[in-house]
PDB file of N, CA and C and ligand atoms in Angstrom:
ATOM      1  N   MET A1036     -12.613   4.650   0.797  1.00  0.00           N
ATOM      2  CA  MET A1036     -11.359   4.083   1.290  1.00  0.00           C
ATOM      3  C   MET A1036     -10.206   5.003   0.911  1.00  0.00           C
ATOM      4  N   GLY A1037      -9.194   5.064   1.762  1.00  0.00           N
ATOM      5  CA  GLY A1037      -8.051   5.921   1.496  1.00  0.00           C
ATOM      6  C   GLY A1037      -7.084   5.305   0.506  1.00  0.00           C
ATOM      7  N   GLU A1038      -6.121   6.080   0.176  1.00  0.00           N
ATOM      8  CA  GLU A1038      -5.100   5.638  -0.773  1.00  0.00           C
ATOM      9  C   GLU A1038      -4.006   4.845  -0.064  1.00  0.00           C
ATOM     10  N   PHE A1039      -3.342   4.003  -0.860  1.00  0.00           N
ATOM     11  CA  PHE A1039      -2.132   3.344  -0.386  1.00  0.00           C
ATOM     12  C   PHE A1039      -0.934   4.246  -0.683  1.00  0.00           C
ATOM     13  N   HIS A1040      -0.058   4.371   0.288  1.00  0.00           N
ATOM     14  CA  HIS A1040       1.142   5.194   0.142  1.00  0.00           C
ATOM     15  C   HIS A1040       2.378   4.298   0.224  1.00  0.00           C
ATOM     16  N   ARG A1041       3.405   4.640  -0.538  1.00  0.00           N
ATOM     17  CA  ARG A1041       4.652   3.881  -0.497  1.00  0.00           C
ATOM     18  C   ARG A1041       5.327   4.055   0.864  1.00  0.00           C
ATOM     19  N   ALA A1042       5.732   2.948   1.456  1.00  0.00           N
ATOM     20  CA  ALA A1042       6.455   3.006   2.731  1.00  0.00           C
ATOM     21  C   ALA A1042       7.943   2.752   2.530  1.00  0.00           C
ATOM     22  N   LEU A1043       8.276   1.678   1.842  1.00  0.00           N
ATOM     23  CA  LEU A1043       9.674   1.325   1.591  1.00  0.00           C
ATOM     24  C   LEU A1043       9.710   0.236   0.529  1.00  0.00           C
ATOM     25  N   ALA A1044      10.945  -0.089   0.096  1.00  0.00           N
ATOM     26  CA  ALA A1044      11.120  -1.187  -0.851  1.00  0.00           C
ATOM     27  C   ALA A1044      11.082  -2.504  -0.089  1.00  0.00           C
ATOM     28  N   ALA A1045      10.344  -3.470  -0.601  1.00  0.00           N
ATOM     29  CA  ALA A1045      10.229  -4.763   0.078  1.00  0.00           C
ATOM     30  C   ALA A1045      11.604  -5.389   0.301  1.00  0.00           C
ATOM     31  N   ALA A1046      12.522  -5.182  -0.634  1.00  0.00           N
ATOM     32  CA  ALA A1046      13.854  -5.775  -0.529  1.00  0.00           C
ATOM     33  C   ALA A1046      14.656  -5.191   0.633  1.00  0.00           C
ATOM     34  N   ASP A1047      14.240  -4.032   1.115  1.00  0.00           N
ATOM     35  CA  ASP A1047      14.963  -3.396   2.223  1.00  0.00           C
ATOM     36  C   ASP A1047      14.511  -3.905   3.589  1.00  0.00           C
ATOM     37  N   LEU A1048      13.499  -4.782   3.614  1.00  0.00           N
ATOM     38  CA  LEU A1048      12.989  -5.282   4.895  1.00  0.00           C
ATOM     39  C   LEU A1048      12.904  -6.812   4.842  1.00  0.00           C
ATOM     40  N   PRO A1049      14.002  -7.489   5.191  1.00  0.00           N
ATOM     41  CA  PRO A1049      14.011  -8.956   5.137  1.00  0.00           C
ATOM     42  C   PRO A1049      13.096  -9.565   6.205  1.00  0.00           C
ATOM     43  N   PRO A1050      12.739 -10.839   6.065  1.00  0.00           N
ATOM     44  CA  PRO A1050      11.926 -11.517   7.068  1.00  0.00           C
ATOM     45  C   PRO A1050      12.535 -11.391   8.472  1.00  0.00           C
ATOM     46  N   GLY A1051      11.653 -11.148   9.445  1.00  0.00           N
ATOM     47  CA  GLY A1051      12.100 -11.030  10.833  1.00  0.00           C
ATOM     48  C   GLY A1051      12.554  -9.636  11.215  1.00  0.00           C
ATOM     49  N   GLN A1052      12.471  -8.703  10.250  1.00  0.00           N
ATOM     50  CA  GLN A1052      12.951  -7.348  10.501  1.00  0.00           C
ATOM     51  C   GLN A1052      11.783  -6.376  10.630  1.00  0.00           C
ATOM     52  N   CYS A1053      12.057  -5.225  11.243  1.00  0.00           N
ATOM     53  CA  CYS A1053      11.070  -4.159  11.318  1.00  0.00           C
ATOM     54  C   CYS A1053      11.716  -2.832  10.963  1.00  0.00           C
ATOM     55  N   ALA A1054      10.869  -1.864  10.655  1.00  0.00           N
ATOM     56  CA  ALA A1054      11.371  -0.557  10.238  1.00  0.00           C
ATOM     57  C   ALA A1054      10.329   0.491  10.576  1.00  0.00           C
ATOM     58  N   GLU A1055      10.793   1.727  10.643  1.00  0.00           N
ATOM     59  CA  GLU A1055       9.887   2.860  10.807  1.00  0.00           C
ATOM     60  C   GLU A1055       9.757   3.563   9.467  1.00  0.00           C
ATOM     61  N   ALA A1056       8.589   4.138   9.224  1.00  0.00           N
ATOM     62  CA  ALA A1056       8.400   4.914   8.002  1.00  0.00           C
ATOM     63  C   ALA A1056       7.356   5.990   8.264  1.00  0.00           C
ATOM     64  N   ALA A1057       7.537   7.126   7.612  1.00  0.00           N
ATOM     65  CA  ALA A1057       6.504   8.155   7.612  1.00  0.00           C
ATOM     66  C   ALA A1057       5.639   7.911   6.396  1.00  0.00           C
ATOM     67  N   VAL A1058       4.370   7.587   6.635  1.00  0.00           N
ATOM     68  CA  VAL A1058       3.478   7.210   5.545  1.00  0.00           C
ATOM     69  C   VAL A1058       2.230   8.080   5.616  1.00  0.00           C
ATOM     70  N   GLY A1059       2.020   8.869   4.598  1.00  0.00           N
ATOM     71  CA  GLY A1059       0.832   9.722   4.571  1.00  0.00           C
ATOM     72  C   GLY A1059       0.732  10.604   5.812  1.00  0.00           C
ATOM     73  N   GLY A1060       1.866  11.048   6.323  1.00  0.00           N
ATOM     74  CA  GLY A1060       1.872  11.933   7.481  1.00  0.00           C
ATOM     75  C   GLY A1060       1.779  11.224   8.816  1.00  0.00           C
ATOM     76  N   LYS A1061       1.753   9.885   8.800  1.00  0.00           N
ATOM     77  CA  LYS A1061       1.686   9.121  10.058  1.00  0.00           C
ATOM     78  C   LYS A1061       2.995   8.350  10.272  1.00  0.00           C
ATOM     79  N   ALA A1062       3.350   8.184  11.538  1.00  0.00           N
ATOM     80  CA  ALA A1062       4.519   7.376  11.888  1.00  0.00           C
ATOM     81  C   ALA A1062       4.066   5.922  11.997  1.00  0.00           C
ATOM     82  N   VAL A1063       4.596   5.099  11.094  1.00  0.00           N
ATOM     83  CA  VAL A1063       4.140   3.718  10.971  1.00  0.00           C
ATOM     84  C   VAL A1063       5.318   2.777  11.196  1.00  0.00           C
ATOM     85  N   ALA A1064       5.033   1.655  11.831  1.00  0.00           N
ATOM     86  CA  ALA A1064       6.013   0.580  11.978  1.00  0.00           C
ATOM     87  C   ALA A1064       5.638  -0.515  10.989  1.00  0.00           C
ATOM     88  N   ILE A1065       6.631  -0.966  10.219  1.00  0.00           N
ATOM     89  CA  ILE A1065       6.414  -1.983   9.186  1.00  0.00           C
ATOM     90  C   ILE A1065       7.187  -3.237   9.584  1.00  0.00           C
ATOM     91  N   PHE A1066       6.575  -4.395   9.359  1.00  0.00           N
ATOM     92  CA  PHE A1066       7.184  -5.663   9.777  1.00  0.00           C
ATOM     93  C   PHE A1066       7.122  -6.677   8.642  1.00  0.00           C
ATOM     94  N   ASN A1067       8.152  -7.503   8.559  1.00  0.00           N
ATOM     95  CA  ASN A1067       8.150  -8.635   7.636  1.00  0.00           C
ATOM     96  C   ASN A1067       8.125  -9.912   8.467  1.00  0.00           C
ATOM     97  N   VAL A1068       6.966 -10.572   8.463  1.00  0.00           N
ATOM     98  CA  VAL A1068       6.790 -11.829   9.201  1.00  0.00           C
ATOM     99  C   VAL A1068       6.783 -12.966   8.184  1.00  0.00           C
ATOM    100  N   ASP A1069       7.898 -13.651   8.053  1.00  0.00           N
ATOM    101  CA  ASP A1069       8.005 -14.782   7.120  1.00  0.00           C
ATOM    102  C   ASP A1069       7.554 -14.408   5.708  1.00  0.00           C
ATOM    103  N   GLY A1070       7.928 -13.222   5.271  1.00  0.00           N
ATOM    104  CA  GLY A1070       7.625 -12.816   3.900  1.00  0.00           C
ATOM    105  C   GLY A1070       6.319 -12.057   3.735  1.00  0.00           C
ATOM    106  N   ARG A1071       5.531 -11.971   4.802  1.00  0.00           N
ATOM    107  CA  ARG A1071       4.300 -11.163   4.736  1.00  0.00           C
ATOM    108  C   ARG A1071       4.532  -9.859   5.483  1.00  0.00           C
ATOM    109  N   PHE A1072       4.024  -8.782   4.918  1.00  0.00           N
ATOM    110  CA  PHE A1072       4.264  -7.472   5.499  1.00  0.00           C
ATOM    111  C   PHE A1072       3.033  -6.988   6.279  1.00  0.00           C
ATOM    112  N   TYR A1073       3.314  -6.337   7.409  1.00  0.00           N
ATOM    113  CA  TYR A1073       2.257  -5.795   8.263  1.00  0.00           C
ATOM    114  C   TYR A1073       2.652  -4.387   8.697  1.00  0.00           C
ATOM    115  N   ALA A1074       1.639  -3.577   8.990  1.00  0.00           N
ATOM    116  CA  ALA A1074       1.905  -2.206   9.435  1.00  0.00           C
ATOM    117  C   ALA A1074       0.983  -1.867  10.598  1.00  0.00           C
ATOM    118  N   ILE A1075       1.582  -1.289  11.631  1.00  0.00           N
ATOM    119  CA  ILE A1075       0.811  -0.762  12.767  1.00  0.00           C
ATOM    120  C   ILE A1075       1.365   0.616  13.111  1.00  0.00           C
ATOM    121  N   SER A1076       0.680   1.306  13.994  1.00  0.00           N
ATOM    122  CA  SER A1076       1.208   2.584  14.468  1.00  0.00           C
ATOM    123  C   SER A1076       2.601   2.382  15.055  1.00  0.00           C
ATOM    124  N   ASN A1077       3.456   3.370  14.838  1.00  0.00           N
ATOM    125  CA  ASN A1077       4.808   3.267  15.397  1.00  0.00           C
ATOM    126  C   ASN A1077       4.841   3.613  16.879  1.00  0.00           C
ATOM    127  N   THR A1078       3.724   4.070  17.434  1.00  0.00           N
ATOM    128  CA  THR A1078       3.721   4.649  18.778  1.00  0.00           C
ATOM    129  C   THR A1078       3.122   3.686  19.796  1.00  0.00           C
ATOM    130  N   CYS A1079       3.960   3.166  20.678  1.00  0.00           N
ATOM    131  CA  CYS A1079       3.513   2.265  21.743  1.00  0.00           C
ATOM    132  C   CYS A1079       2.517   2.987  22.653  1.00  0.00           C
ATOM    133  N   LEU A1080       1.485   2.260  23.089  1.00  0.00           N
ATOM    134  CA  LEU A1080       0.465   2.883  23.941  1.00  0.00           C
ATOM    135  C   LEU A1080       0.937   3.097  25.368  1.00  0.00           C
ATOM    136  N   HIS A1081       2.066   2.510  25.738  1.00  0.00           N
ATOM    137  CA  HIS A1081       2.543   2.680  27.111  1.00  0.00           C
ATOM    138  C   HIS A1081       3.088   4.096  27.308  1.00  0.00           C
ATOM    139  N   ARG A1082       4.239   4.380  26.724  1.00  0.00           N
ATOM    140  CA  ARG A1082       4.828   5.712  26.857  1.00  0.00           C
ATOM    141  C   ARG A1082       5.289   6.271  25.518  1.00  0.00           C
ATOM    142  N   GLY A1083       4.788   5.691  24.429  1.00  0.00           N
ATOM    143  CA  GLY A1083       5.107   6.254  23.114  1.00  0.00           C
ATOM    144  C   GLY A1083       6.378   5.730  22.490  1.00  0.00           C
ATOM    145  N   GLY A1084       6.850   4.583  22.930  1.00  0.00           N
ATOM    146  CA  GLY A1084       8.064   3.999  22.354  1.00  0.00           C
ATOM    147  C   GLY A1084       7.892   3.681  20.873  1.00  0.00           C
ATOM    148  N   PRO A1085       9.008   3.666  20.128  1.00  0.00           N
ATOM    149  CA  PRO A1085       8.970   3.445  18.673  1.00  0.00           C
ATOM    150  C   PRO A1085       8.941   1.956  18.325  1.00  0.00           C
ATOM    151  N   LEU A1086       7.759   1.443  18.015  1.00  0.00           N
ATOM    152  CA  LEU A1086       7.614   0.000  17.797  1.00  0.00           C
ATOM    153  C   LEU A1086       8.408  -0.487  16.589  1.00  0.00           C
ATOM    154  N   GLY A1087       8.650   0.388  15.630  1.00  0.00           N
ATOM    155  CA  GLY A1087       9.451   0.007  14.463  1.00  0.00           C
ATOM    156  C   GLY A1087      10.918  -0.184  14.786  1.00  0.00           C
ATOM    157  N   GLN A1088      11.314   0.156  16.014  1.00  0.00           N
ATOM    158  CA  GLN A1088      12.681  -0.117  16.468  1.00  0.00           C
ATOM    159  C   GLN A1088      12.712  -1.297  17.425  1.00  0.00           C
ATOM    160  N   GLY A1089      11.581  -1.994  17.547  1.00  0.00           N
ATOM    161  CA  GLY A1089      11.485  -3.090  18.495  1.00  0.00           C
ATOM    162  C   GLY A1089      12.126  -4.363  17.979  1.00  0.00           C
ATOM    163  N   MET A1090      11.935  -5.438  18.728  1.00  0.00           N
ATOM    164  CA  MET A1090      12.470  -6.741  18.347  1.00  0.00           C
ATOM    165  C   MET A1090      11.311  -7.629  17.933  1.00  0.00           C
ATOM    166  N   LEU A1091      11.365  -8.097  16.691  1.00  0.00           N
ATOM    167  CA  LEU A1091      10.293  -8.926  16.152  1.00  0.00           C
ATOM    168  C   LEU A1091      10.604 -10.396  16.400  1.00  0.00           C
ATOM    169  N   SER A1092       9.613 -11.095  16.939  1.00  0.00           N
ATOM    170  CA  SER A1092       9.747 -12.531  17.173  1.00  0.00           C
ATOM    171  C   SER A1092       8.460 -13.180  16.703  1.00  0.00           C
ATOM    172  N   GLY A1093       8.513 -13.925  15.601  1.00  0.00           N
ATOM    173  CA  GLY A1093       7.276 -14.408  14.999  1.00  0.00           C
ATOM    174  C   GLY A1093       6.422 -13.207  14.659  1.00  0.00           C
ATOM    175  N   PRO A1094       5.122 -13.217  15.038  1.00  0.00           N
ATOM    176  CA  PRO A1094       4.265 -12.074  14.732  1.00  0.00           C
ATOM    177  C   PRO A1094       4.210 -11.035  15.856  1.00  0.00           C
ATOM    178  N   SER A1095       5.105 -11.143  16.849  1.00  0.00           N
ATOM    179  CA  SER A1095       5.055 -10.222  17.980  1.00  0.00           C
ATOM    180  C   SER A1095       6.267  -9.303  17.976  1.00  0.00           C
ATOM    181  N   VAL A1096       6.010  -8.024  18.254  1.00  0.00           N
ATOM    182  CA  VAL A1096       7.118  -7.084  18.396  1.00  0.00           C
ATOM    183  C   VAL A1096       7.177  -6.616  19.844  1.00  0.00           C
ATOM    184  N   MET A1097       8.397  -6.602  20.378  1.00  0.00           N
ATOM    185  CA  MET A1097       8.613  -6.123  21.734  1.00  0.00           C
ATOM    186  C   MET A1097       9.076  -4.679  21.671  1.00  0.00           C
ATOM    187  N   CYS A1098       8.353  -3.805  22.363  1.00  0.00           N
ATOM    188  CA  CYS A1098       8.716  -2.391  22.390  1.00  0.00           C
ATOM    189  C   CYS A1098      10.129  -2.223  22.944  1.00  0.00           C
ATOM    190  N   PRO A1099      10.950  -1.391  22.299  1.00  0.00           N
ATOM    191  CA  PRO A1099      12.334  -1.252  22.758  1.00  0.00           C
ATOM    192  C   PRO A1099      12.474  -0.526  24.092  1.00  0.00           C
ATOM    193  N   TRP A1100      11.402   0.129  24.556  1.00  0.00           N
ATOM    194  CA  TRP A1100      11.541   0.934  25.777  1.00  0.00           C
ATOM    195  C   TRP A1100      11.280   0.135  27.042  1.00  0.00           C
ATOM    196  N   HIS A1101      10.137  -0.548  27.135  1.00  0.00           N
ATOM    197  CA  HIS A1101       9.835  -1.268  28.382  1.00  0.00           C
ATOM    198  C   HIS A1101       9.253  -2.659  28.122  1.00  0.00           C
ATOM    199  N   ALA A1102       9.448  -3.154  26.895  1.00  0.00           N
ATOM    200  CA  ALA A1102       9.183  -4.570  26.585  1.00  0.00           C
ATOM    201  C   ALA A1102       7.716  -4.973  26.528  1.00  0.00           C
ATOM    202  N   TRP A1103       6.795  -4.012  26.403  1.00  0.00           N
ATOM    203  CA  TRP A1103       5.428  -4.434  26.095  1.00  0.00           C
ATOM    204  C   TRP A1103       5.446  -5.098  24.722  1.00  0.00           C
ATOM    205  N   SER A1104       4.583  -6.086  24.533  1.00  0.00           N
ATOM    206  CA  SER A1104       4.620  -6.875  23.309  1.00  0.00           C
ATOM    207  C   SER A1104       3.298  -6.725  22.548  1.00  0.00           C
ATOM    208  N   TRP A1105       3.396  -6.586  21.231  1.00  0.00           N
ATOM    209  CA  TRP A1105       2.244  -6.315  20.369  1.00  0.00           C
ATOM    210  C   TRP A1105       2.199  -7.308  19.221  1.00  0.00           C
ATOM    211  N   ASP A1106       1.004  -7.777  18.892  1.00  0.00           N
ATOM    212  CA  ASP A1106       0.803  -8.637  17.725  1.00  0.00           C
ATOM    213  C   ASP A1106       0.746  -7.737  16.496  1.00  0.00           C
ATOM    214  N   VAL A1107       1.741  -7.845  15.621  1.00  0.00           N
ATOM    215  CA  VAL A1107       1.805  -6.917  14.487  1.00  0.00           C
ATOM    216  C   VAL A1107       0.721  -7.206  13.446  1.00  0.00           C
ATOM    217  N   THR A1108       0.078  -8.376  13.521  1.00  0.00           N
ATOM    218  CA  THR A1108      -0.959  -8.696  12.539  1.00  0.00           C
ATOM    219  C   THR A1108      -2.302  -8.061  12.904  1.00  0.00           C
ATOM    220  N   THR A1109      -2.457  -7.678  14.178  1.00  0.00           N
ATOM    221  CA  THR A1109      -3.736  -7.108  14.626  1.00  0.00           C
ATOM    222  C   THR A1109      -3.574  -5.765  15.341  1.00  0.00           C
ATOM    223  N   GLY A1110      -2.392  -5.487  15.869  1.00  0.00           N
ATOM    224  CA  GLY A1110      -2.173  -4.305  16.701  1.00  0.00           C
ATOM    225  C   GLY A1110      -2.484  -4.530  18.166  1.00  0.00           C
ATOM    226  N   GLU A1111      -2.918  -5.760  18.519  1.00  0.00           N
ATOM    227  CA  GLU A1111      -3.302  -6.021  19.907  1.00  0.00           C
ATOM    228  C   GLU A1111      -2.079  -6.257  20.792  1.00  0.00           C
ATOM    229  N   ASN A1112      -2.189  -5.781  22.024  1.00  0.00           N
ATOM    230  CA  ASN A1112      -1.184  -6.097  23.034  1.00  0.00           C
ATOM    231  C   ASN A1112      -1.296  -7.588  23.343  1.00  0.00           C
ATOM    232  N   THR A1113      -0.159  -8.285  23.392  1.00  0.00           N
ATOM    233  CA  THR A1113      -0.235  -9.739  23.547  1.00  0.00           C
ATOM    234  C   THR A1113      -0.661 -10.154  24.951  1.00  0.00           C
ATOM    235  N   ALA A1114      -0.476  -9.270  25.948  1.00  0.00           N
ATOM    236  CA  ALA A1114      -0.883  -9.599  27.313  1.00  0.00           C
ATOM    237  C   ALA A1114      -2.300  -9.126  27.604  1.00  0.00           C
ATOM    238  N   ASN A1115      -2.742  -8.103  26.902  1.00  0.00           N
ATOM    239  CA  ASN A1115      -4.065  -7.528  27.135  1.00  0.00           C
ATOM    240  C   ASN A1115      -4.659  -7.062  25.807  1.00  0.00           C
ATOM    241  N   PRO A1116      -5.384  -7.953  25.114  1.00  0.00           N
ATOM    242  CA  PRO A1116      -5.891  -7.629  23.777  1.00  0.00           C
ATOM    243  C   PRO A1116      -6.866  -6.445  23.746  1.00  0.00           C
ATOM    244  N   GLU A1117      -7.314  -6.005  24.925  1.00  0.00           N
ATOM    245  CA  GLU A1117      -8.171  -4.817  24.921  1.00  0.00           C
ATOM    246  C   GLU A1117      -7.373  -3.563  24.581  1.00  0.00           C
ATOM    247  N   LEU A1118      -6.066  -3.639  24.759  1.00  0.00           N
ATOM    248  CA  LEU A1118      -5.193  -2.549  24.329  1.00  0.00           C
ATOM    249  C   LEU A1118      -4.785  -2.815  22.893  1.00  0.00           C
ATOM    250  N   LYS A1119      -4.981  -1.818  22.053  1.00  0.00           N
ATOM    251  CA  LYS A1119      -4.734  -2.048  20.635  1.00  0.00           C
ATOM    252  C   LYS A1119      -4.206  -0.782  19.993  1.00  0.00           C
ATOM    253  N   VAL A1120      -3.101  -0.899  19.258  1.00  0.00           N
ATOM    254  CA  VAL A1120      -2.639   0.220  18.447  1.00  0.00           C
ATOM    255  C   VAL A1120      -3.272   0.080  17.062  1.00  0.00           C
ATOM    256  N   PRO A1121      -3.419   1.183  16.332  1.00  0.00           N
ATOM    257  CA  PRO A1121      -3.999   1.080  14.986  1.00  0.00           C
ATOM    258  C   PRO A1121      -3.161   0.159  14.097  1.00  0.00           C
ATOM    259  N   SER A1122      -3.852  -0.656  13.307  1.00  0.00           N
ATOM    260  CA  SER A1122      -3.157  -1.456  12.295  1.00  0.00           C
ATOM    261  C   SER A1122      -3.673  -1.024  10.926  1.00  0.00           C
ATOM    262  N   TYR A1123      -2.839  -1.171   9.928  1.00  0.00           N
ATOM    263  CA  TYR A1123      -3.138  -0.607   8.610  1.00  0.00           C
ATOM    264  C   TYR A1123      -3.016  -1.672   7.528  1.00  0.00           C
ATOM    265  N   PRO A1124      -3.899  -1.615   6.507  1.00  0.00           N
ATOM    266  CA  PRO A1124      -3.780  -2.540   5.380  1.00  0.00           C
ATOM    267  C   PRO A1124      -2.465  -2.319   4.625  1.00  0.00           C
ATOM    268  N   VAL A1125      -1.898  -3.415   4.163  1.00  0.00           N
ATOM    269  CA  VAL A1125      -0.620  -3.387   3.438  1.00  0.00           C
ATOM    270  C   VAL A1125      -0.766  -4.192   2.154  1.00  0.00           C
ATOM    271  N   LYS A1126      -0.123  -3.734   1.090  1.00  0.00           N
ATOM    272  CA  LYS A1126       0.030  -4.557  -0.105  1.00  0.00           C
ATOM    273  C   LYS A1126       1.401  -4.286  -0.695  1.00  0.00           C
ATOM    274  N   VAL A1127       1.855  -5.237  -1.514  1.00  0.00           N
ATOM    275  CA  VAL A1127       3.146  -5.092  -2.187  1.00  0.00           C
ATOM    276  C   VAL A1127       2.880  -5.034  -3.681  1.00  0.00           C
ATOM    277  N   GLU A1128       3.396  -3.990  -4.310  1.00  0.00           N
ATOM    278  CA  GLU A1128       3.255  -3.827  -5.764  1.00  0.00           C
ATOM    279  C   GLU A1128       4.589  -3.368  -6.321  1.00  0.00           C
ATOM    280  N   ASP A1129       5.018  -4.032  -7.391  1.00  0.00           N
ATOM    281  CA  ASP A1129       6.269  -3.658  -8.061  1.00  0.00           C
ATOM    282  C   ASP A1129       7.427  -3.544  -7.069  1.00  0.00           C
ATOM    283  N   GLY A1130       7.448  -4.443  -6.087  1.00  0.00           N
ATOM    284  CA  GLY A1130       8.557  -4.462  -5.140  1.00  0.00           C
ATOM    285  C   GLY A1130       8.473  -3.400  -4.070  1.00  0.00           C
ATOM    286  N   GLN A1131       7.384  -2.659  -4.017  1.00  0.00           N
ATOM    287  CA  GLN A1131       7.226  -1.601  -3.012  1.00  0.00           C
ATOM    288  C   GLN A1131       6.152  -2.005  -2.003  1.00  0.00           C
ATOM    289  N   VAL A1132       6.425  -1.733  -0.738  1.00  0.00           N
ATOM    290  CA  VAL A1132       5.433  -1.966   0.311  1.00  0.00           C
ATOM    291  C   VAL A1132       4.567  -0.727   0.425  1.00  0.00           C
ATOM    292  N   LEU A1133       3.267  -0.908   0.235  1.00  0.00           N
ATOM    293  CA  LEU A1133       2.325   0.201   0.262  1.00  0.00           C
ATOM    294  C   LEU A1133       1.404   0.042   1.460  1.00  0.00           C
ATOM    295  N   VAL A1134       1.113   1.137   2.134  1.00  0.00           N
ATOM    296  CA  VAL A1134       0.307   1.104   3.350  1.00  0.00           C
ATOM    297  C   VAL A1134      -0.839   2.106   3.214  1.00  0.00           C
ATOM    298  N   GLN A1135      -2.009   1.670   3.658  1.00  0.00           N
ATOM    299  CA  GLN A1135      -3.192   2.538   3.637  1.00  0.00           C
ATOM    300  C   GLN A1135      -3.414   3.056   5.040  1.00  0.00           C
ATOM    301  N   VAL A1136      -3.155   4.338   5.233  1.00  0.00           N
ATOM    302  CA  VAL A1136      -3.213   4.883   6.590  1.00  0.00           C
ATOM    303  C   VAL A1136      -4.442   5.755   6.849  1.00  0.00           C
ATOM    304  N   ASP A1137      -5.250   5.982   5.810  1.00  0.00           N
ATOM    305  CA  ASP A1137      -6.406   6.859   6.060  1.00  0.00           C
ATOM    306  C   ASP A1137      -7.665   6.279   5.436  1.00  0.00           C
TER     307      ASP A1137
HETATM  308  S1  FES B1716       6.795   2.736  25.747  1.00  0.00           S
HETATM  309 FE1  FES B1716       6.483   0.768  24.941  1.00  0.00          FE
HETATM  310  S2  FES B1716       6.648  -0.520  26.655  1.00  0.00           S
HETATM  311 FE2  FES B1716       6.890   1.459  27.485  1.00  0.00          FE
END
């Protein structure tokens, strides 16, 4: 199993918010869904939009470019679950959000 890498401070990402982070050389989108943190690839499968700049509603993020919607807990497209962006394990330690990307 790969290592967990620091993405950001948990206090910097309130519930309902999303952020982009470079984690272990990968562009990752981080989400706070009611106090639980999730991480998926930052790159939308449609045209590469930045999912960490999207709009989070419950567990779904809407891509800021053309409004495709993704379940941040699984990486699945909400309209077509056969489309899936990578999702990554997350843990919080000492107030830091850590993501395992490899
Ligand atoms: S790039 Fe995400 S919906 Fe088009």
